[in-house]
Amino acid sequence: MLKRSSRSRLAMQLKILVQMALICKMTTMAWFVPPSSVGYFTKTALTDSRGQSATISNIIARRRGRRHFLAKESSEHDNNNISTSSTTTPPLSSFISEPFRLWIEDTDAYGVKFNANYIRSYERALYQFAHKHRQLNNWDSSSQQGGVLIQYPDFYLTKVTNHKFRISPGLGEEFVITGERIEERGLDGTSGSTEDDESTETETWSLEMLNYTEEDSSSEKVKTSPLKYNNAVVTIAAPKKIDASSKTFIESFIHDDDMDDPSLTILDSQYFALHRDEFDLHMPGIVPIRTALTLFERSRSTFIGGPDALRRMQEDDNLLWVVTSVDDMAVNTSPGINADILPGTCVRVDSVFELKRKGMIIECKQQIVTGSVKDSEVVISQGIVTLCAIDSVKKRPTKIPEHVRDTLMRNSK
């Protein structure tokens, strides 16, 4: 048996060893956890992305739950619609995107999502869906399967219509985009099935932008969300080589008879140079729809007196101009040799502004024209943009003040 003094020394040594082990453990943790974070995982209340109180552990758990929901949604969606063989994989006809967030770069001077940036979000969602589908199925381009969206990573938008603007996501808020393919058309312009992909040239998709919260745990909750930000019907096309010898026409919908009521109709033309960053790299000879919408806005602002005039209307008259819809938006995919659509090219934006509902609504028929002489002019893009005058204080549609209306008529050409 050990003597009492020996047992005491042994107990003391064990105690020292335990203390040293604890010190080593805490030192190791200090390499991975910032000193300011110690204790925050269990004690300190934080504010999450929705402004609610939560601990870091709870936030992490919710975000893991969100990733689990997205992974589960993708898995169920793929299992229901995708064959494991890349040679027999049918094209998917619907999707729910992963959450996107509204960044400062997406907003305009009014603090809401700029109208052309909705198209950018829709393009990103379509590409994200197609890219994910190709990765999950070891897609092989030689299989000639998957329709325009899946078959051509460098697809582009040719048309947008029924584009309705309801409410903008708030800065930092998240949203998802749902898509449903509603039509496919072949090279001959007739409706076709993407099962015969070689004859499919365009696809039309119905898209919606919905709010997203981390509590959403099923696709049904997302689809039945009561808050819809935006929706649009877009047509995408397979990329093609720009042939200067061929030429297609977009018939101008701006005619002389648009002046039936000069008191309500205003004509205007503005000139702008195209910049390099306003083109898509894979389609350098075509003006993208989102660029056309930006040029339309630039033309409207210039016509009314410039951005400073818009600022004065906001400050002096509490007047905001918001886009409520875009219809019949299209780009010319084969403008011909005379179009010469390159960075630095000067284009003309023609506009017909028609005042409706006592001036609260302005319908803008706009088109982009290029060509060196009158006979060679080509419409390279056009669309109908509807604006609404909003009282920034009451947050309601309002009649345009008389002095603003007089300015519009005075600037008419």
mmCIF file of C-alpha atoms in Angstrom:
data_model
loop_
_atom_site.group_PDB
_atom_site.id
_atom_site.type_symbol
_atom_site.label_atom_id
_atom_site.label_comp_id
_atom_site.label_asym_id
_atom_site.label_seq_id
_atom_site.Cartn_x
_atom_site.Cartn_y
_atom_site.Cartn_z
ATOM 1 C CA MET A 1 0.000 0.000 0.000
ATOM 2 C CA LEU A 2 1.090 3.494 -0.740
ATOM 3 C CA LYS A 3 1.843 5.761 2.121
ATOM 4 C CA ARG A 4 -0.468 8.717 2.787
ATOM 5 C CA SER A 5 2.163 11.189 1.522
ATOM 6 C CA SER A 6 2.638 9.176 -1.695
ATOM 7 C CA ARG A 7 -1.104 9.147 -2.371
ATOM 8 C CA SER A 8 -1.260 12.912 -1.812
ATOM 9 C CA ARG A 9 1.592 13.529 -4.260
ATOM 10 C CA LEU A 10 -0.104 11.274 -6.850
ATOM 11 C CA ALA A 11 -3.419 13.106 -6.484
ATOM 12 C CA MET A 12 -1.659 16.444 -6.867
ATOM 13 C CA GLN A 13 0.123 15.268 -10.032
ATOM 14 C CA LEU A 14 -3.163 14.062 -11.552
ATOM 15 C CA LYS A 15 -4.789 17.411 -10.777
ATOM 16 C CA ILE A 16 -1.916 19.268 -12.459
ATOM 17 C CA LEU A 17 -2.187 17.029 -15.543
ATOM 18 C CA VAL A 18 -5.936 17.702 -15.844
ATOM 19 C CA GLN A 19 -5.386 21.457 -15.559
ATOM 20 C CA MET A 20 -2.667 21.352 -18.219
ATOM 21 C CA ALA A 21 -4.970 19.417 -20.547
ATOM 22 C CA LEU A 22 -7.720 22.006 -20.129
ATOM 23 C CA ILE A 23 -5.270 24.838 -20.815
ATOM 24 C CA CYS A 24 -4.056 23.086 -23.993
ATOM 25 C CA LYS A 25 -7.652 22.603 -25.168
ATOM 26 C CA MET A 26 -8.519 26.265 -24.642
ATOM 27 C CA THR A 27 -5.332 27.363 -26.403
ATOM 28 C CA THR A 28 -6.182 25.180 -29.392
ATOM 29 C CA MET A 29 -9.701 26.635 -29.602
ATOM 30 C CA ALA A 30 -8.261 30.144 -29.579
ATOM 31 C CA TRP A 31 -6.636 29.456 -32.938
ATOM 32 C CA PHE A 32 -10.050 28.852 -34.530
ATOM 33 C CA VAL A 33 -12.471 31.078 -32.605
ATOM 34 C CA PRO A 34 -11.835 34.836 -32.479
ATOM 35 C CA PRO A 35 -11.556 36.066 -28.875
ATOM 36 C CA SER A 36 -14.525 38.373 -29.429
ATOM 37 C CA SER A 37 -16.678 35.363 -30.323
ATOM 38 C CA VAL A 38 -16.098 33.375 -27.113
ATOM 39 C CA GLY A 39 -19.422 32.842 -25.368
ATOM 40 C CA TYR A 40 -21.508 34.168 -28.297
ATOM 41 C CA PHE A 41 -22.537 30.738 -29.528
ATOM 42 C CA THR A 42 -24.729 30.081 -26.516
ATOM 43 C CA LYS A 43 -25.321 33.353 -24.714
ATOM 44 C CA THR A 44 -25.335 36.443 -26.893
ATOM 45 C CA ALA A 45 -28.515 37.307 -28.792
ATOM 46 C CA LEU A 46 -27.909 38.332 -32.395
ATOM 47 C CA THR A 47 -30.107 39.677 -35.163
ATOM 48 C CA ASP A 48 -30.635 37.486 -38.220
ATOM 49 C CA SER A 49 -31.280 38.587 -41.821
ATOM 50 C CA ARG A 50 -34.960 39.145 -41.025
ATOM 51 C CA GLY A 51 -34.244 41.338 -37.990
ATOM 52 C CA GLN A 52 -35.289 38.652 -35.486
ATOM 53 C CA SER A 53 -33.353 37.763 -32.344
ATOM 54 C CA ALA A 54 -31.398 34.541 -32.637
ATOM 55 C CA THR A 55 -28.208 32.898 -31.432
ATOM 56 C CA ILE A 56 -25.492 31.996 -33.889
ATOM 57 C CA SER A 57 -26.212 28.329 -33.338
ATOM 58 C CA ASN A 58 -29.860 28.893 -34.260
ATOM 59 C CA ILE A 59 -28.933 30.869 -37.358
ATOM 60 C CA ILE A 60 -26.530 28.132 -38.447
ATOM 61 C CA ALA A 61 -29.216 25.517 -37.842
ATOM 62 C CA ARG A 62 -31.730 27.424 -39.952
ATOM 63 C CA ARG A 63 -29.287 27.902 -42.783
ATOM 64 C CA ARG A 64 -28.439 24.205 -42.670
ATOM 65 C CA GLY A 65 -32.157 23.544 -42.810
ATOM 66 C CA ARG A 66 -32.444 25.785 -45.848
ATOM 67 C CA ARG A 67 -29.635 23.945 -47.611
ATOM 68 C CA HIS A 68 -31.295 20.669 -46.674
ATOM 69 C CA PHE A 69 -34.579 21.920 -48.132
ATOM 70 C CA LEU A 70 -32.894 22.995 -51.374
ATOM 71 C CA ALA A 71 -30.980 19.723 -51.647
ATOM 72 C CA LYS A 72 -34.145 17.749 -50.909
ATOM 73 C CA GLU A 73 -36.148 19.817 -53.397
ATOM 74 C CA SER A 74 -33.505 19.285 -56.069
ATOM 75 C CA SER A 75 -33.269 15.573 -55.332
ATOM 76 C CA GLU A 76 -37.028 15.053 -55.438
ATOM 77 C CA HIS A 77 -37.333 17.194 -58.567
ATOM 78 C CA ASP A 78 -34.568 15.280 -60.316
ATOM 79 C CA ASN A 79 -35.847 11.862 -59.247
ATOM 80 C CA ASN A 80 -39.295 12.671 -60.578
ATOM 81 C CA ASN A 81 -38.192 14.161 -63.863
ATOM 82 C CA ILE A 82 -34.676 13.041 -64.767
ATOM 83 C CA SER A 83 -33.545 9.698 -66.123
ATOM 84 C CA THR A 84 -30.095 8.503 -65.036
ATOM 85 C CA SER A 85 -29.030 7.885 -68.618
ATOM 86 C CA SER A 86 -27.721 11.026 -70.318
ATOM 87 C CA THR A 87 -28.764 9.713 -73.718
ATOM 88 C CA THR A 88 -32.416 9.375 -72.689
ATOM 89 C CA THR A 89 -32.740 12.307 -70.287
ATOM 90 C CA PRO A 90 -35.898 14.260 -71.163
ATOM 91 C CA PRO A 91 -35.729 18.043 -70.822
ATOM 92 C CA LEU A 92 -37.139 19.335 -67.564
ATOM 93 C CA SER A 93 -40.139 21.602 -67.868
ATOM 94 C CA SER A 94 -40.139 23.386 -64.493
ATOM 95 C CA PHE A 95 -37.797 24.474 -61.737
ATOM 96 C CA ILE A 96 -37.429 26.407 -58.491
ATOM 97 C CA SER A 97 -34.190 28.347 -58.207
ATOM 98 C CA GLU A 98 -31.925 28.595 -55.223
ATOM 99 C CA PRO A 99 -32.430 31.824 -53.242
ATOM 100 C CA PHE A 100 -31.031 35.053 -54.663
ATOM 101 C CA ARG A 101 -30.402 38.195 -52.624
ATOM 102 C CA LEU A 102 -31.068 41.804 -53.571
ATOM 103 C CA TRP A 103 -27.766 43.708 -53.581
ATOM 104 C CA ILE A 104 -27.143 47.432 -53.836
ATOM 105 C CA GLU A 105 -25.941 46.917 -57.414
ATOM 106 C CA ASP A 106 -29.472 45.755 -58.334
ATOM 107 C CA THR A 107 -31.261 48.909 -57.176
ATOM 108 C CA ASP A 108 -31.966 52.289 -58.727
ATOM 109 C CA ALA A 109 -32.119 55.827 -57.309
ATOM 110 C CA TYR A 110 -35.498 55.053 -55.746
ATOM 111 C CA GLY A 111 -34.005 52.186 -53.749
ATOM 112 C CA VAL A 112 -35.930 49.465 -55.591
ATOM 113 C CA LYS A 113 -34.821 46.840 -58.066
ATOM 114 C CA PHE A 114 -34.179 48.469 -61.458
ATOM 115 C CA ASN A 115 -36.575 47.198 -64.136
ATOM 116 C CA ALA A 116 -33.897 45.798 -66.473
ATOM 117 C CA ASN A 117 -32.289 43.890 -63.595
ATOM 118 C CA TYR A 118 -35.330 41.626 -63.301
ATOM 119 C CA ILE A 119 -34.380 40.266 -66.718
ATOM 120 C CA ARG A 120 -30.846 39.714 -65.457
ATOM 121 C CA SER A 121 -32.198 37.726 -62.496
ATOM 122 C CA TYR A 122 -34.384 35.627 -64.788
ATOM 123 C CA GLU A 123 -31.431 34.890 -67.069
ATOM 124 C CA ARG A 124 -29.327 33.851 -64.082
ATOM 125 C CA ALA A 125 -32.056 31.550 -62.764
ATOM 126 C CA LEU A 126 -32.470 29.853 -66.150
ATOM 127 C CA TYR A 127 -28.726 29.373 -66.519
ATOM 128 C CA GLN A 128 -28.381 28.126 -62.920
ATOM 129 C CA PHE A 129 -31.107 25.543 -63.502
ATOM 130 C CA ALA A 130 -29.600 24.335 -66.788
ATOM 131 C CA HIS A 131 -26.065 24.179 -65.355
ATOM 132 C CA LYS A 132 -27.238 22.195 -62.335
ATOM 133 C CA HIS A 133 -29.166 19.787 -64.548
ATOM 134 C CA ARG A 134 -26.127 19.146 -66.738
ATOM 135 C CA GLN A 135 -23.900 18.522 -63.713
ATOM 136 C CA LEU A 136 -26.305 16.124 -61.996
ATOM 137 C CA ASN A 137 -26.766 14.048 -65.118
ATOM 138 C CA ASN A 138 -23.210 13.998 -66.513
ATOM 139 C CA TRP A 139 -24.681 15.679 -69.551
ATOM 140 C CA ASP A 140 -22.899 15.070 -72.848
ATOM 141 C CA SER A 141 -23.244 17.681 -75.575
ATOM 142 C CA SER A 142 -23.014 14.961 -78.215
ATOM 143 C CA SER A 143 -26.269 13.461 -76.945
ATOM 144 C CA GLN A 144 -28.280 16.253 -78.616
ATOM 145 C CA GLN A 145 -30.751 16.025 -75.741
ATOM 146 C CA GLY A 146 -32.224 18.677 -73.506
ATOM 147 C CA GLY A 147 -33.837 21.367 -75.634
ATOM 148 C CA VAL A 148 -32.559 24.908 -76.072
ATOM 149 C CA LEU A 149 -32.005 25.641 -72.375
ATOM 150 C CA ILE A 150 -30.100 22.454 -71.578
ATOM 151 C CA GLN A 151 -28.418 21.963 -74.947
ATOM 152 C CA TYR A 152 -27.033 25.496 -75.336
ATOM 153 C CA PRO A 153 -25.270 27.088 -72.315
ATOM 154 C CA ASP A 154 -24.945 30.290 -74.372
ATOM 155 C CA PHE A 155 -28.669 30.703 -75.054
ATOM 156 C CA TYR A 156 -30.005 34.261 -75.201
ATOM 157 C CA LEU A 157 -33.336 36.030 -74.707
ATOM 158 C CA THR A 158 -35.190 37.161 -77.819
ATOM 159 C CA LYS A 159 -38.588 38.208 -76.432
ATOM 160 C CA VAL A 160 -40.212 39.346 -73.190
ATOM 161 C CA THR A 161 -43.905 40.019 -72.671
ATOM 162 C CA ASN A 162 -46.515 40.079 -69.908
ATOM 163 C CA HIS A 163 -43.751 41.431 -67.682
ATOM 164 C CA LYS A 164 -45.578 42.711 -64.594
ATOM 165 C CA PHE A 165 -43.960 44.686 -61.764
ATOM 166 C CA ARG A 166 -45.802 44.400 -58.452
ATOM 167 C CA ILE A 167 -43.418 45.186 -55.608
ATOM 168 C CA SER A 168 -39.644 45.171 -55.319
ATOM 169 C CA PRO A 169 -37.747 42.970 -52.877
ATOM 170 C CA GLY A 170 -36.138 44.995 -50.114
ATOM 171 C CA LEU A 171 -32.399 45.503 -49.933
ATOM 172 C CA GLY A 172 -30.848 42.319 -48.543
ATOM 173 C CA GLU A 173 -34.046 40.296 -48.850
ATOM 174 C CA GLU A 174 -34.026 36.919 -50.547
ATOM 175 C CA PHE A 175 -36.216 35.700 -53.377
ATOM 176 C CA VAL A 176 -36.592 32.606 -55.522
ATOM 177 C CA ILE A 177 -37.589 32.270 -59.164
ATOM 178 C CA THR A 178 -39.931 29.586 -60.437
ATOM 179 C CA GLY A 179 -40.067 28.628 -64.087
ATOM 180 C CA GLU A 180 -42.368 26.586 -66.283
ATOM 181 C CA ARG A 181 -41.744 25.868 -69.957
ATOM 182 C CA ILE A 182 -44.940 26.581 -71.871
ATOM 183 C CA GLU A 183 -43.915 26.314 -75.524
ATOM 184 C CA GLU A 184 -41.219 25.079 -77.898
ATOM 185 C CA ARG A 185 -40.881 26.080 -81.537
ATOM 186 C CA GLY A 186 -38.886 24.547 -84.343
ATOM 187 C CA LEU A 187 -36.845 26.050 -87.134
ATOM 188 C CA ASP A 188 -39.960 26.350 -89.298
ATOM 189 C CA GLY A 189 -41.731 28.412 -86.638
ATOM 190 C CA THR A 190 -44.246 25.715 -85.773
ATOM 191 C CA SER A 191 -44.819 24.387 -82.297
ATOM 192 C CA GLY A 192 -42.710 21.358 -81.591
ATOM 193 C CA SER A 193 -41.497 19.057 -78.865
ATOM 194 C CA THR A 194 -38.020 19.299 -77.435
ATOM 195 C CA GLU A 195 -37.774 15.513 -77.651
ATOM 196 C CA ASP A 196 -36.598 16.204 -81.201
ATOM 197 C CA ASP A 197 -34.020 18.754 -80.173
ATOM 198 C CA GLU A 198 -32.430 19.235 -83.558
ATOM 199 C CA SER A 199 -35.622 20.915 -84.814
ATOM 200 C CA THR A 200 -36.113 23.076 -81.729
ATOM 201 C CA GLU A 201 -34.953 26.673 -82.017
ATOM 202 C CA THR A 202 -36.822 28.523 -79.249
ATOM 203 C CA GLU A 203 -38.426 27.847 -75.890
ATOM 204 C CA THR A 204 -40.892 30.045 -74.028
ATOM 205 C CA TRP A 205 -40.840 30.089 -70.238
ATOM 206 C CA SER A 206 -43.277 31.539 -67.725
ATOM 207 C CA LEU A 207 -41.251 32.914 -64.805
ATOM 208 C CA GLU A 208 -42.208 34.282 -61.402
ATOM 209 C CA MET A 209 -40.177 35.983 -58.684
ATOM 210 C CA LEU A 210 -41.421 35.148 -55.174
ATOM 211 C CA ASN A 211 -40.321 36.128 -51.709
ATOM 212 C CA TYR A 212 -38.321 33.547 -49.774
ATOM 213 C CA THR A 213 -38.022 33.004 -46.037
ATOM 214 C CA GLU A 214 -35.947 30.452 -44.191
ATOM 215 C CA GLU A 215 -39.062 28.919 -42.652
ATOM 216 C CA ASP A 216 -40.160 27.656 -46.080
ATOM 217 C CA SER A 217 -39.722 23.905 -45.862
ATOM 218 C CA SER A 218 -41.457 22.611 -48.961
ATOM 219 C CA SER A 219 -41.871 23.535 -52.588
ATOM 220 C CA GLU A 220 -45.597 24.018 -52.048
ATOM 221 C CA LYS A 221 -44.957 26.818 -49.539
ATOM 222 C CA VAL A 222 -42.770 28.577 -52.081
ATOM 223 C CA LYS A 223 -45.216 28.112 -54.945
ATOM 224 C CA THR A 224 -48.180 29.379 -52.927
ATOM 225 C CA SER A 225 -46.299 32.327 -51.441
ATOM 226 C CA PRO A 226 -48.709 35.267 -51.074
ATOM 227 C CA LEU A 227 -46.016 37.798 -51.998
ATOM 228 C CA LYS A 228 -45.198 37.810 -55.706
ATOM 229 C CA TYR A 229 -42.667 40.417 -56.729
ATOM 230 C CA ASN A 230 -42.663 40.035 -60.477
ATOM 231 C CA ASN A 231 -43.547 37.773 -63.392
ATOM 232 C CA ALA A 232 -42.685 37.560 -67.073
ATOM 233 C CA VAL A 233 -42.981 35.346 -70.132
ATOM 234 C CA VAL A 234 -39.614 35.075 -71.888
ATOM 235 C CA THR A 235 -38.485 33.380 -75.078
ATOM 236 C CA ILE A 236 -34.972 31.996 -75.343
ATOM 237 C CA ALA A 237 -33.178 30.951 -78.507
ATOM 238 C CA ALA A 238 -30.260 28.802 -79.492
ATOM 239 C CA PRO A 239 -27.162 30.841 -80.381
ATOM 240 C CA LYS A 240 -26.396 31.229 -84.031
ATOM 241 C CA LYS A 241 -23.661 32.690 -86.126
ATOM 242 C CA ILE A 242 -24.342 36.272 -87.151
ATOM 243 C CA ASP A 243 -24.795 36.254 -90.914
ATOM 244 C CA ALA A 244 -24.420 39.735 -92.368
ATOM 245 C CA SER A 245 -25.978 38.622 -95.651
ATOM 246 C CA SER A 246 -29.254 37.606 -94.002
ATOM 247 C CA LYS A 247 -31.733 40.050 -92.594
ATOM 248 C CA THR A 248 -34.917 39.773 -90.573
ATOM 249 C CA PHE A 249 -37.327 42.586 -89.865
ATOM 250 C CA ILE A 250 -39.120 43.818 -86.801
ATOM 251 C CA GLU A 251 -41.988 45.848 -88.191
ATOM 252 C CA SER A 252 -42.040 49.248 -86.584
ATOM 253 C CA PHE A 253 -45.095 49.845 -84.438
ATOM 254 C CA ILE A 254 -44.518 53.586 -84.415
ATOM 255 C CA HIS A 255 -46.531 55.130 -87.256
ATOM 256 C CA ASP A 256 -47.747 58.553 -88.330
ATOM 257 C CA ASP A 257 -51.276 57.722 -87.218
ATOM 258 C CA ASP A 258 -50.011 57.611 -83.626
ATOM 259 C CA MET A 259 -50.693 61.358 -83.615
ATOM 260 C CA ASP A 260 -54.491 60.954 -83.668
ATOM 261 C CA ASP A 261 -54.744 63.031 -80.479
ATOM 262 C CA PRO A 262 -51.734 65.395 -80.284
ATOM 263 C CA SER A 263 -52.847 66.591 -76.851
ATOM 264 C CA LEU A 264 -52.243 63.126 -75.401
ATOM 265 C CA THR A 265 -49.453 61.811 -77.643
ATOM 266 C CA ILE A 266 -45.804 62.882 -77.648
ATOM 267 C CA LEU A 267 -43.077 61.930 -80.127
ATOM 268 C CA ASP A 268 -39.379 61.927 -79.260
ATOM 269 C CA SER A 269 -36.002 60.692 -80.546
ATOM 270 C CA GLN A 270 -32.717 60.464 -78.652
ATOM 271 C CA TYR A 271 -29.258 59.259 -79.741
ATOM 272 C CA PHE A 272 -26.843 57.125 -77.732
ATOM 273 C CA ALA A 273 -23.590 55.263 -78.321
ATOM 274 C CA LEU A 274 -23.414 51.571 -77.447
ATOM 275 C CA HIS A 275 -20.735 50.581 -74.942
ATOM 276 C CA ARG A 276 -18.701 47.389 -74.929
ATOM 277 C CA ASP A 277 -20.052 46.207 -71.574
ATOM 278 C CA GLU A 278 -23.620 46.437 -72.917
ATOM 279 C CA PHE A 279 -23.123 43.395 -75.163
ATOM 280 C CA ASP A 280 -23.100 39.695 -74.349
ATOM 281 C CA LEU A 281 -19.727 38.104 -75.092
ATOM 282 C CA HIS A 282 -21.278 35.175 -76.961
ATOM 283 C CA MET A 283 -23.628 37.369 -79.055
ATOM 284 C CA PRO A 284 -21.618 40.508 -79.927
ATOM 285 C CA GLY A 285 -23.812 41.614 -82.844
ATOM 286 C CA ILE A 286 -27.107 41.691 -80.953
ATOM 287 C CA VAL A 287 -28.322 44.209 -78.382
ATOM 288 C CA PRO A 288 -29.479 42.210 -75.318
ATOM 289 C CA ILE A 289 -32.984 42.868 -74.033
ATOM 290 C CA ARG A 290 -31.723 44.174 -70.695
ATOM 291 C CA THR A 291 -29.507 46.672 -72.575
ATOM 292 C CA ALA A 292 -32.462 47.739 -74.718
ATOM 293 C CA LEU A 293 -34.517 48.371 -71.567
ATOM 294 C CA THR A 294 -31.662 50.452 -70.164
ATOM 295 C CA LEU A 295 -31.513 52.515 -73.370
ATOM 296 C CA PHE A 296 -35.277 52.990 -73.208
ATOM 297 C CA GLU A 297 -34.971 54.337 -69.666
ATOM 298 C CA ARG A 298 -32.059 56.567 -70.651
ATOM 299 C CA SER A 299 -34.132 57.978 -73.490
ATOM 300 C CA ARG A 300 -37.153 58.647 -71.251
ATOM 301 C CA SER A 301 -35.002 60.397 -68.640
ATOM 302 C CA THR A 302 -33.255 62.518 -71.281
ATOM 303 C CA PHE A 303 -36.582 63.500 -72.807
ATOM 304 C CA ILE A 304 -38.013 64.721 -69.517
ATOM 305 C CA GLY A 305 -34.943 66.854 -68.798
ATOM 306 C CA GLY A 306 -32.350 64.425 -67.461
ATOM 307 C CA PRO A 307 -31.804 62.688 -64.119
ATOM 308 C CA ASP A 308 -31.690 66.029 -62.317
ATOM 309 C CA ALA A 309 -35.240 66.762 -63.514
ATOM 310 C CA LEU A 310 -36.377 63.454 -62.049
ATOM 311 C CA ARG A 311 -34.693 64.375 -58.778
ATOM 312 C CA ARG A 312 -36.489 67.738 -58.681
ATOM 313 C CA MET A 313 -39.832 66.035 -59.319
ATOM 314 C CA GLN A 314 -39.129 63.717 -56.413
ATOM 315 C CA GLU A 315 -38.093 66.533 -54.064
ATOM 316 C CA ASP A 316 -40.560 69.257 -55.102
ATOM 317 C CA ASP A 317 -43.618 67.269 -56.214
ATOM 318 C CA ASN A 318 -43.195 63.975 -54.316
ATOM 319 C CA LEU A 319 -43.415 62.372 -57.758
ATOM 320 C CA LEU A 320 -41.868 59.020 -58.640
ATOM 321 C CA TRP A 321 -42.016 57.214 -61.975
ATOM 322 C CA VAL A 322 -42.259 53.441 -61.753
ATOM 323 C CA VAL A 323 -42.431 50.806 -64.478
ATOM 324 C CA THR A 324 -45.561 48.677 -64.105
ATOM 325 C CA SER A 325 -45.271 46.448 -67.183
ATOM 326 C CA VAL A 326 -43.247 45.586 -70.280
ATOM 327 C CA ASP A 327 -44.934 43.976 -73.285
ATOM 328 C CA ASP A 328 -44.037 42.903 -76.815
ATOM 329 C CA MET A 329 -40.328 43.326 -76.112
ATOM 330 C CA ALA A 330 -38.156 41.805 -78.835
ATOM 331 C CA VAL A 331 -34.675 41.989 -80.333
ATOM 332 C CA ASN A 332 -33.699 41.546 -83.969
ATOM 333 C CA THR A 333 -31.485 38.465 -84.201
ATOM 334 C CA SER A 334 -30.431 39.068 -87.845
ATOM 335 C CA PRO A 335 -30.335 42.822 -88.429
ATOM 336 C CA GLY A 336 -28.295 42.567 -91.649
ATOM 337 C CA ILE A 337 -25.098 44.075 -92.968
ATOM 338 C CA ASN A 338 -26.258 47.714 -92.729
ATOM 339 C CA ALA A 339 -26.994 47.492 -89.017
ATOM 340 C CA ASP A 340 -23.311 47.418 -87.959
ATOM 341 C CA ILE A 341 -24.090 46.799 -84.273
ATOM 342 C CA LEU A 342 -20.741 47.158 -82.516
ATOM 343 C CA PRO A 343 -19.359 48.961 -79.454
ATOM 344 C CA GLY A 344 -19.270 52.647 -80.335
ATOM 345 C CA THR A 345 -22.189 52.417 -82.756
ATOM 346 C CA CYS A 346 -24.631 55.307 -82.412
ATOM 347 C CA VAL A 347 -28.273 54.237 -82.272
ATOM 348 C CA ARG A 348 -31.499 56.212 -82.202
ATOM 349 C CA VAL A 349 -34.251 55.541 -79.677
ATOM 350 C CA ASP A 350 -37.683 56.550 -80.986
ATOM 351 C CA SER A 351 -40.520 56.928 -78.497
ATOM 352 C CA VAL A 352 -44.240 57.582 -78.585
ATOM 353 C CA PHE A 353 -45.608 58.613 -75.178
ATOM 354 C CA GLU A 354 -49.360 58.374 -74.687
ATOM 355 C CA LEU A 355 -50.953 59.789 -71.533
ATOM 356 C CA LYS A 356 -53.786 57.713 -70.078
ATOM 357 C CA ARG A 357 -56.102 57.796 -67.061
ATOM 358 C CA LYS A 358 -55.849 61.563 -66.593
ATOM 359 C CA GLY A 359 -52.083 61.463 -66.833
ATOM 360 C CA MET A 360 -51.448 58.881 -64.110
ATOM 361 C CA ILE A 361 -50.362 56.305 -66.699
ATOM 362 C CA ILE A 362 -47.943 56.805 -69.593
ATOM 363 C CA GLU A 363 -47.674 54.111 -72.254
ATOM 364 C CA CYS A 364 -44.302 54.274 -74.000
ATOM 365 C CA LYS A 365 -43.891 52.613 -77.380
ATOM 366 C CA GLN A 366 -40.142 52.570 -77.911
ATOM 367 C CA GLN A 367 -37.774 51.206 -80.516
ATOM 368 C CA ILE A 368 -34.041 51.255 -81.192
ATOM 369 C CA VAL A 369 -33.034 52.025 -84.768
ATOM 370 C CA THR A 370 -29.674 51.860 -86.493
ATOM 371 C CA GLY A 371 -28.537 52.583 -90.034
ATOM 372 C CA SER A 372 -26.521 55.266 -91.757
ATOM 373 C CA VAL A 373 -29.251 56.468 -94.119
ATOM 374 C CA LYS A 374 -33.044 56.523 -94.011
ATOM 375 C CA ASP A 375 -33.524 53.662 -96.469
ATOM 376 C CA SER A 376 -31.135 51.387 -94.570
ATOM 377 C CA GLU A 377 -32.614 51.946 -91.114
ATOM 378 C CA VAL A 378 -33.247 48.754 -89.179
ATOM 379 C CA VAL A 379 -35.296 48.309 -86.014
ATOM 380 C CA ILE A 380 -33.006 46.267 -83.768
ATOM 381 C CA SER A 381 -35.221 46.211 -80.676
ATOM 382 C CA GLN A 382 -38.614 47.425 -79.548
ATOM 383 C CA GLY A 383 -41.071 47.172 -76.690
ATOM 384 C CA ILE A 384 -43.985 48.783 -74.886
ATOM 385 C CA VAL A 385 -43.151 50.097 -71.412
ATOM 386 C CA THR A 386 -45.959 51.322 -69.156
ATOM 387 C CA LEU A 387 -45.176 53.877 -66.441
ATOM 388 C CA CYS A 388 -47.215 55.000 -63.464
ATOM 389 C CA ALA A 389 -46.836 58.256 -61.526
ATOM 390 C CA ILE A 390 -46.624 57.556 -57.777
ATOM 391 C CA ASP A 391 -46.982 59.954 -54.851
ATOM 392 C CA SER A 392 -43.866 59.162 -52.796
ATOM 393 C CA VAL A 393 -45.593 60.197 -49.543
ATOM 394 C CA LYS A 394 -48.972 58.499 -49.973
ATOM 395 C CA LYS A 395 -47.468 55.583 -51.930
ATOM 396 C CA ARG A 396 -50.390 55.730 -54.340
ATOM 397 C CA PRO A 397 -50.866 56.525 -58.060
ATOM 398 C CA THR A 398 -51.245 60.235 -58.642
ATOM 399 C CA LYS A 399 -52.089 62.621 -61.446
ATOM 400 C CA ILE A 400 -49.142 64.292 -63.159
ATOM 401 C CA PRO A 401 -48.854 67.962 -62.083
ATOM 402 C CA GLU A 402 -49.748 70.446 -64.819
ATOM 403 C CA HIS A 403 -46.268 71.972 -64.963
ATOM 404 C CA VAL A 404 -44.780 68.493 -65.488
ATOM 405 C CA ARG A 405 -47.275 67.808 -68.246
ATOM 406 C CA ASP A 406 -46.421 71.156 -69.848
ATOM 407 C CA THR A 407 -42.736 70.176 -69.732
ATOM 408 C CA LEU A 408 -43.497 66.903 -71.492
ATOM 409 C CA MET A 409 -45.436 68.649 -74.251
ATOM 410 C CA ARG A 410 -42.790 71.371 -74.614
ATOM 411 C CA ASN A 411 -40.020 68.792 -75.054
ATOM 412 C CA SER A 412 -41.969 66.943 -77.741
ATOM 413 C CA LYS A 413 -40.284 66.954 -81.139
#
